[in-house]
Short mmCIF file of C-alpha atoms and ligand atoms in Angstrom, two decimals:
data_model
loop_
_atom_site.label_atom_id
_atom_site.label_comp_id
_atom_site.label_asym_id
_atom_site.label_seq_id
_atom_site.Cartn_x
_atom_site.Cartn_y
_atom_site.Cartn_z
CA UNK A 1 -33.84 61.05 -161.21
CA UNK A 2 -36.74 62.69 -163.02
CA UNK A 3 -35.39 61.51 -166.39
CA UNK A 4 -35.08 57.97 -165.01
CA UNK A 5 -38.73 58.04 -163.93
CA UNK A 6 -39.80 59.45 -167.28
CA UNK A 7 -37.83 56.75 -169.09
CA UNK A 8 -39.49 54.03 -167.03
CA UNK A 9 -42.88 55.38 -168.04
CA UNK A 10 -42.00 55.83 -171.73
CA UNK A 11 -40.27 52.47 -172.27
CA UNK A 12 -42.63 49.88 -173.64
CA UNK A 13 -42.15 46.34 -172.38
CA UNK A 14 -44.34 43.42 -171.33
CA UNK A 15 -45.68 43.31 -167.80
CA UNK A 16 -43.53 40.27 -166.96
CA UNK A 17 -40.33 42.07 -168.03
CA UNK A 18 -41.18 45.18 -166.05
CA UNK A 19 -42.33 43.24 -162.97
CA UNK A 20 -39.17 41.14 -162.92
CA UNK A 21 -37.07 44.29 -162.85
CA UNK A 22 -35.30 44.18 -166.24
CA UNK A 23 -35.97 47.82 -167.05
CA UNK A 24 -34.87 49.07 -163.63
CA UNK A 25 -31.73 46.93 -163.91
CA UNK A 26 -30.87 48.24 -167.39
CA UNK A 27 -31.26 51.85 -166.25
CA UNK A 28 -29.14 50.98 -163.17
CA UNK A 29 -26.36 49.53 -165.36
CA UNK A 30 -26.35 52.64 -167.53
CA UNK A 31 -26.19 54.92 -164.48
CA UNK A 32 -23.33 52.91 -163.03
CA UNK A 33 -21.47 53.16 -166.33
CA UNK A 34 -21.79 56.95 -166.14
CA UNK A 35 -20.32 56.97 -162.63
CA UNK A 36 -17.37 54.63 -163.27
CA UNK A 37 -16.85 54.82 -167.03
CA UNK A 38 -13.09 55.10 -166.86
CA UNK A 39 -12.87 51.85 -164.85
CA UNK A 40 -14.99 50.06 -167.47
CA UNK A 41 -12.96 51.36 -170.39
CA UNK A 42 -10.36 48.54 -170.66
CA UNK A 43 -13.20 45.98 -170.64
CA UNK A 44 -15.14 47.93 -173.23
CA UNK A 45 -12.07 48.22 -175.43
CA UNK A 46 -11.52 44.44 -175.21
CA UNK A 47 -15.16 43.75 -176.14
CA UNK A 48 -15.09 46.09 -179.09
CA UNK A 49 -11.76 44.95 -180.47
CA UNK A 50 -12.63 41.25 -180.14
CA UNK A 51 -15.92 41.88 -181.93
CA UNK A 52 -14.15 43.71 -184.74
CA UNK A 53 -11.49 41.01 -185.14
CA UNK A 54 -14.19 38.35 -185.39
CA UNK A 55 -16.12 40.47 -187.89
CA UNK A 56 -13.08 40.46 -190.17
CA UNK A 57 -13.56 36.70 -190.64
CA UNK A 58 -17.04 37.13 -192.15
CA UNK A 59 -16.76 36.51 -195.88
CA UNK A 60 -20.35 37.58 -196.41
CA UNK A 61 -21.85 40.57 -194.56
CA UNK A 62 -25.60 40.49 -194.76
CA UNK A 63 -27.06 40.32 -191.25
CA UNK A 64 -25.34 40.79 -187.88
CA UNK A 65 -27.03 40.38 -184.51
CA UNK A 66 -25.89 41.60 -181.12
CA UNK A 67 -27.42 39.59 -178.28
CA UNK A 68 -27.51 41.74 -175.15
CA UNK A 69 -27.33 44.85 -177.33
CA UNK A 70 -29.74 47.12 -175.50
CA UNK A 71 -27.30 49.49 -173.83
CA UNK A 72 -24.48 49.47 -176.37
CA UNK A 73 -21.56 50.54 -174.18
CA UNK A 74 -19.51 47.62 -175.44
CA UNK A 75 -20.71 47.46 -179.08
CA UNK A 76 -18.64 48.88 -181.99
CA UNK A 77 -21.89 49.98 -183.59
CA UNK A 78 -20.58 52.39 -186.22
CA UNK A 79 -18.20 49.74 -187.58
CA UNK A 80 -20.86 47.02 -187.61
CA UNK A 81 -23.35 49.32 -189.31
CA UNK A 82 -20.77 50.25 -191.95
CA UNK A 83 -19.87 46.62 -192.63
CA UNK A 84 -23.19 44.76 -192.65
CA UNK A 85 -26.32 45.28 -194.68
CA UNK A 86 -28.38 45.02 -191.51
CA UNK A 87 -27.57 45.06 -187.78
CA UNK A 88 -30.12 43.88 -185.23
CA UNK A 89 -29.72 44.72 -181.57
CA UNK A 90 -31.50 42.10 -179.50
CA UNK A 91 -32.31 42.71 -175.86
CA UNK A 92 -35.19 41.92 -173.55
CA UNK A 93 -35.54 45.64 -172.90
CA UNK A 94 -34.47 48.77 -174.77
CA UNK A 95 -34.66 51.78 -172.45
CA UNK A 96 -36.46 54.62 -174.23
CA UNK A 97 -33.65 57.17 -174.40
CA UNK A 98 -31.29 54.59 -175.94
CA UNK A 99 -33.07 55.14 -179.24
CA UNK A 100 -31.12 58.38 -179.81
CA UNK A 101 -27.88 56.37 -180.06
CA UNK A 102 -29.13 54.31 -182.97
CA UNK A 103 -31.29 56.83 -184.82
CA UNK A 104 -28.51 57.92 -187.16
CA UNK A 105 -27.89 54.37 -188.45
CA UNK A 106 -30.51 53.57 -191.06
CA UNK A 107 -29.58 49.88 -191.20
CA UNK A 108 -29.66 49.29 -187.41
CA UNK A 109 -32.83 47.93 -185.83
CA UNK A 110 -33.70 47.19 -182.23
CA UNK A 111 -35.52 43.98 -181.41
CA UNK A 112 -37.05 43.49 -177.97
CA UNK A 113 -36.90 39.75 -177.33
CA UNK A 114 -36.10 37.28 -174.59
CA UNK A 115 -33.29 35.10 -175.91
CA UNK A 116 -34.05 32.33 -173.40
CA UNK A 117 -37.70 32.11 -174.49
CA UNK A 118 -38.64 31.36 -170.86
CA UNK A 119 -39.26 34.69 -169.13
CA UNK A 120 -42.95 35.14 -169.89
CA UNK A 121 -43.82 31.54 -168.97
CA UNK A 122 -41.67 31.70 -165.86
CA UNK A 123 -43.40 34.85 -164.66
CA UNK A 124 -46.81 33.20 -164.77
CA UNK A 125 -45.72 30.12 -162.79
CA UNK A 126 -43.38 31.91 -160.42
CA UNK A 127 -45.84 31.86 -157.52
CA UNK A 128 -47.23 28.39 -158.27
CA UNK A 129 -45.31 25.76 -156.28
CA UNK A 130 -47.00 22.94 -158.17
CA UNK A 131 -45.90 24.23 -161.58
CA UNK A 132 -42.58 23.27 -163.17
CA UNK A 133 -40.24 26.01 -164.29
CA UNK A 134 -39.95 26.34 -168.09
CA UNK A 135 -37.10 24.82 -170.08
CA UNK A 136 -35.19 27.05 -172.46
CA UNK A 137 -35.37 26.31 -176.19
CA UNK A 138 -34.14 29.46 -177.94
CA UNK A 139 -35.09 29.75 -181.61
CA UNK A 140 -34.44 33.37 -182.60
CA UNK A 141 -32.69 33.60 -186.01
CA UNK A 142 -31.97 29.86 -186.08
CA UNK A 143 -33.77 29.56 -189.40
CA UNK A 144 -32.24 32.70 -190.88
CA UNK A 145 -29.87 31.78 -193.74
CA UNK A 146 -28.77 35.42 -194.07
CA UNK A 147 -27.25 35.55 -190.61
CA UNK A 148 -23.51 36.04 -191.01
CA UNK A 149 -22.41 37.29 -187.60
CA UNK A 150 -23.55 36.97 -183.98
CA UNK A 151 -22.10 38.52 -180.86
CA UNK A 152 -23.35 37.40 -177.46
CA UNK A 153 -22.14 40.35 -175.44
CA UNK A 154 -21.99 40.33 -171.65
CA UNK A 155 -25.28 38.48 -171.64
CA UNK A 156 -24.75 34.81 -170.74
CA UNK A 157 -24.27 35.26 -166.98
CA UNK A 158 -27.17 37.72 -166.90
CA UNK A 159 -29.70 35.29 -168.33
CA UNK A 160 -30.64 33.67 -165.02
CA UNK A 161 -30.23 36.81 -162.85
CA UNK A 162 -33.60 38.53 -162.94
CA UNK A 163 -35.63 35.30 -163.13
CA UNK A 164 -33.81 33.68 -160.19
CA UNK A 165 -34.12 36.84 -158.06
CA UNK A 166 -37.81 36.97 -158.86
CA UNK A 167 -38.29 33.28 -158.03
CA UNK A 168 -36.39 33.68 -154.78
CA UNK A 169 -38.66 36.58 -153.78
CA UNK A 170 -41.77 34.57 -154.65
CA UNK A 171 -40.65 31.63 -152.45
CA UNK A 172 -42.77 29.11 -154.32
CA UNK A 173 -39.95 27.01 -155.82
CA UNK A 174 -37.06 25.22 -154.15
CA UNK A 175 -33.48 26.43 -154.41
CA UNK A 176 -32.74 23.21 -156.30
CA UNK A 177 -35.40 23.98 -158.92
CA UNK A 178 -34.22 27.58 -159.24
CA UNK A 179 -30.57 26.54 -159.70
CA UNK A 180 -31.61 23.92 -162.25
CA UNK A 181 -33.47 26.64 -164.20
CA UNK A 182 -30.33 28.84 -164.10
CA UNK A 183 -28.12 26.04 -165.42
CA UNK A 184 -30.64 25.20 -168.11
CA UNK A 185 -30.80 28.73 -169.56
CA UNK A 186 -27.01 29.02 -169.59
CA UNK A 187 -26.51 25.62 -171.21
CA UNK A 188 -29.29 26.28 -173.74
CA UNK A 189 -27.69 29.60 -174.76
CA UNK A 190 -24.32 27.92 -175.33
CA UNK A 191 -25.92 25.23 -177.49
CA UNK A 192 -28.00 27.85 -179.33
CA UNK A 193 -24.88 29.87 -180.22
CA UNK A 194 -23.36 26.72 -181.70
CA UNK A 195 -26.42 26.24 -183.93
CA UNK A 196 -26.53 29.75 -185.46
CA UNK A 197 -25.21 30.25 -188.95
CA UNK A 198 -22.15 32.44 -189.61
CA UNK A 199 -19.40 33.57 -187.28
CA UNK A 200 -20.19 33.67 -183.56
CA UNK A 201 -18.38 35.48 -180.73
CA UNK A 202 -19.11 34.92 -177.05
CA UNK A 203 -18.03 37.43 -174.44
CA UNK A 204 -19.19 36.81 -170.91
CA UNK A 205 -18.26 37.35 -167.31
CA UNK A 206 -17.78 34.02 -165.58
CA UNK A 207 -16.79 34.92 -162.03
CA UNK A 208 -17.50 37.68 -159.51
CA UNK A 209 -14.44 38.75 -157.52
CA UNK A 210 -14.69 40.56 -154.19
CA UNK A 211 -11.38 42.37 -153.67
CA UNK A 212 -10.13 44.16 -150.56
CA UNK A 213 -8.13 47.36 -150.36
CA UNK A 214 -4.85 45.38 -150.38
CA UNK A 215 -5.93 44.05 -153.79
CA UNK A 216 -6.53 40.56 -152.34
CA UNK A 217 -9.38 38.47 -153.72
CA UNK A 218 -11.42 37.63 -150.60
CA UNK A 219 -14.34 35.91 -152.31
CA UNK A 220 -15.07 34.34 -155.68
CA UNK A 221 -18.51 33.50 -157.05
CA UNK A 222 -19.05 31.30 -160.06
CA UNK A 223 -21.60 33.04 -162.29
CA UNK A 224 -22.18 29.99 -164.50
CA UNK A 225 -23.63 27.70 -161.81
CA UNK A 226 -20.89 25.11 -162.21
CA UNK A 227 -21.06 24.97 -166.01
CA UNK A 228 -17.94 25.44 -168.10
CA UNK A 229 -17.55 27.16 -171.43
CA UNK A 230 -17.02 24.76 -174.35
CA UNK A 231 -13.68 26.33 -175.31
CA UNK A 232 -10.94 28.34 -173.66
CA UNK A 233 -10.79 32.02 -174.53
CA UNK A 234 -8.98 35.25 -173.79
CA UNK A 235 -9.47 36.43 -170.20
CA UNK A 236 -9.55 39.89 -168.67
CA UNK A 237 -10.89 41.76 -165.67
CA UNK A 238 -13.92 44.04 -165.75
CA UNK A 239 -13.76 46.65 -163.00
CA UNK A 240 -17.51 46.61 -162.69
CA UNK A 241 -17.99 48.22 -159.29
CA UNK A 242 -14.82 49.80 -157.89
CA UNK A 243 -14.98 50.77 -154.22
CA UNK A 244 -17.08 52.58 -152.94
CA UNK A 245 -19.60 51.83 -155.73
CA UNK A 246 -21.04 48.71 -154.07
CA UNK A 247 -19.50 48.77 -150.60
CA UNK A 248 -17.07 50.97 -148.70
CA UNK A 249 -14.33 48.34 -148.23
CA UNK A 250 -14.32 46.26 -151.39
CA UNK A 251 -14.19 46.33 -155.15
CA UNK A 252 -16.49 43.97 -157.03
CA UNK A 253 -14.88 43.01 -160.29
CA UNK A 254 -15.62 40.34 -162.88
CA UNK A 255 -13.45 37.79 -164.63
CA UNK A 256 -14.46 37.89 -168.26
CA UNK A 257 -13.81 35.34 -171.01
CA UNK A 258 -14.00 36.19 -174.70
CA UNK A 259 -14.18 33.40 -177.29
CA UNK A 260 -13.58 34.98 -180.65
CA UNK A 261 -14.30 31.90 -182.75
CA UNK A 262 -17.06 30.15 -180.82
CA UNK A 263 -17.86 27.68 -183.58
CA UNK A 264 -15.31 25.38 -185.24
C1 SAM B 301 -24.67 43.35 -168.46
S1 SAM B 301 -25.88 43.90 -169.60
C2 SAM B 301 -24.99 43.88 -171.08
C3 SAM B 301 -24.30 45.10 -171.23
C4 SAM B 301 -24.46 45.78 -172.54
N1 SAM B 301 -24.00 44.95 -173.66
C5 SAM B 301 -23.74 47.09 -172.37
O1 SAM B 301 -23.56 47.77 -173.31
O2 SAM B 301 -23.43 47.49 -171.23
C6 SAM B 301 -26.89 42.52 -169.90
C7 SAM B 301 -27.95 42.79 -170.92
O3 SAM B 301 -28.64 41.57 -171.13
C8 SAM B 301 -30.00 41.85 -171.27
N2 SAM B 301 -30.75 40.61 -170.97
C9 SAM B 301 -30.84 39.96 -169.79
N3 SAM B 301 -31.62 38.89 -169.91
C10 SAM B 301 -32.01 38.83 -171.22
C11 SAM B 301 -32.83 37.93 -171.97
N4 SAM B 301 -33.42 36.88 -171.39
N5 SAM B 301 -33.01 38.17 -173.28
C12 SAM B 301 -32.42 39.25 -173.88
N6 SAM B 301 -31.65 40.14 -173.22
C13 SAM B 301 -31.44 39.93 -171.90
C14 SAM B 301 -30.24 42.97 -170.27
O4 SAM B 301 -31.43 43.67 -170.54
C15 SAM B 301 -28.99 43.80 -170.44
O5 SAM B 301 -29.14 44.79 -171.41
#
């Protein structure tokens, strides 16, 4: 509790990121992992092994980037650091105490960046009903010829989460405009991954499953706002919030898709 408060004070991030709840959310995810780690393990193992298999296809190993790489539960960091000249962990927020995990790797760097390139602009128009919501045109590393490997790791479905919650609280924009923003950031990320140089892996949850004690799925929620992934992939279940983590009668799990070779 006290450490969490201290970490919130020590972590440096822009006002928009803090106000929209990214830091609180990241600390919440890490705390949940600590409570239910054994339930997450099969998902984590899948993420790590798919990343490593994809890495094997890289003929050149200069730069690797991990998009959504702030918390690192699902990243085979030691292997990436041993294989690439440079590894860059990209996340909109890097909670302060996470730095101890990466300190021992001299070729690993953390980059605090919004991969949608919309969050700052969205924050400033979020209470202005007359203002249009920003469109996403991601550019990070697009012009980097040394990029040999990219992993988008449990990030895609998260891209609209904090912005849409913030917009809903602000009540200035219509549900239609908010949903259109969500679809835009997801679609833009998929196109962006296709434009990066080198090998690209996409791992993302695509559906939220509410499951009762008889192991029946009683509700499904599409996390991609009706969009579909450009290719089929390997599917598995992420036991994100086993009962009673989120409620006393249900588990909340995720259907995850991993596309090991995102680009043709
Ligand atoms: C479900 S977590 C990913 C889990 C993480 N890979 C792990 O080890 O548990 C989603 C991550 O995406 C990051 N994120 C959300 N929106 C982002 C954005 N617009 N740009 C960059 N990172 C973002 C969050 O800060 C969070 O760390």
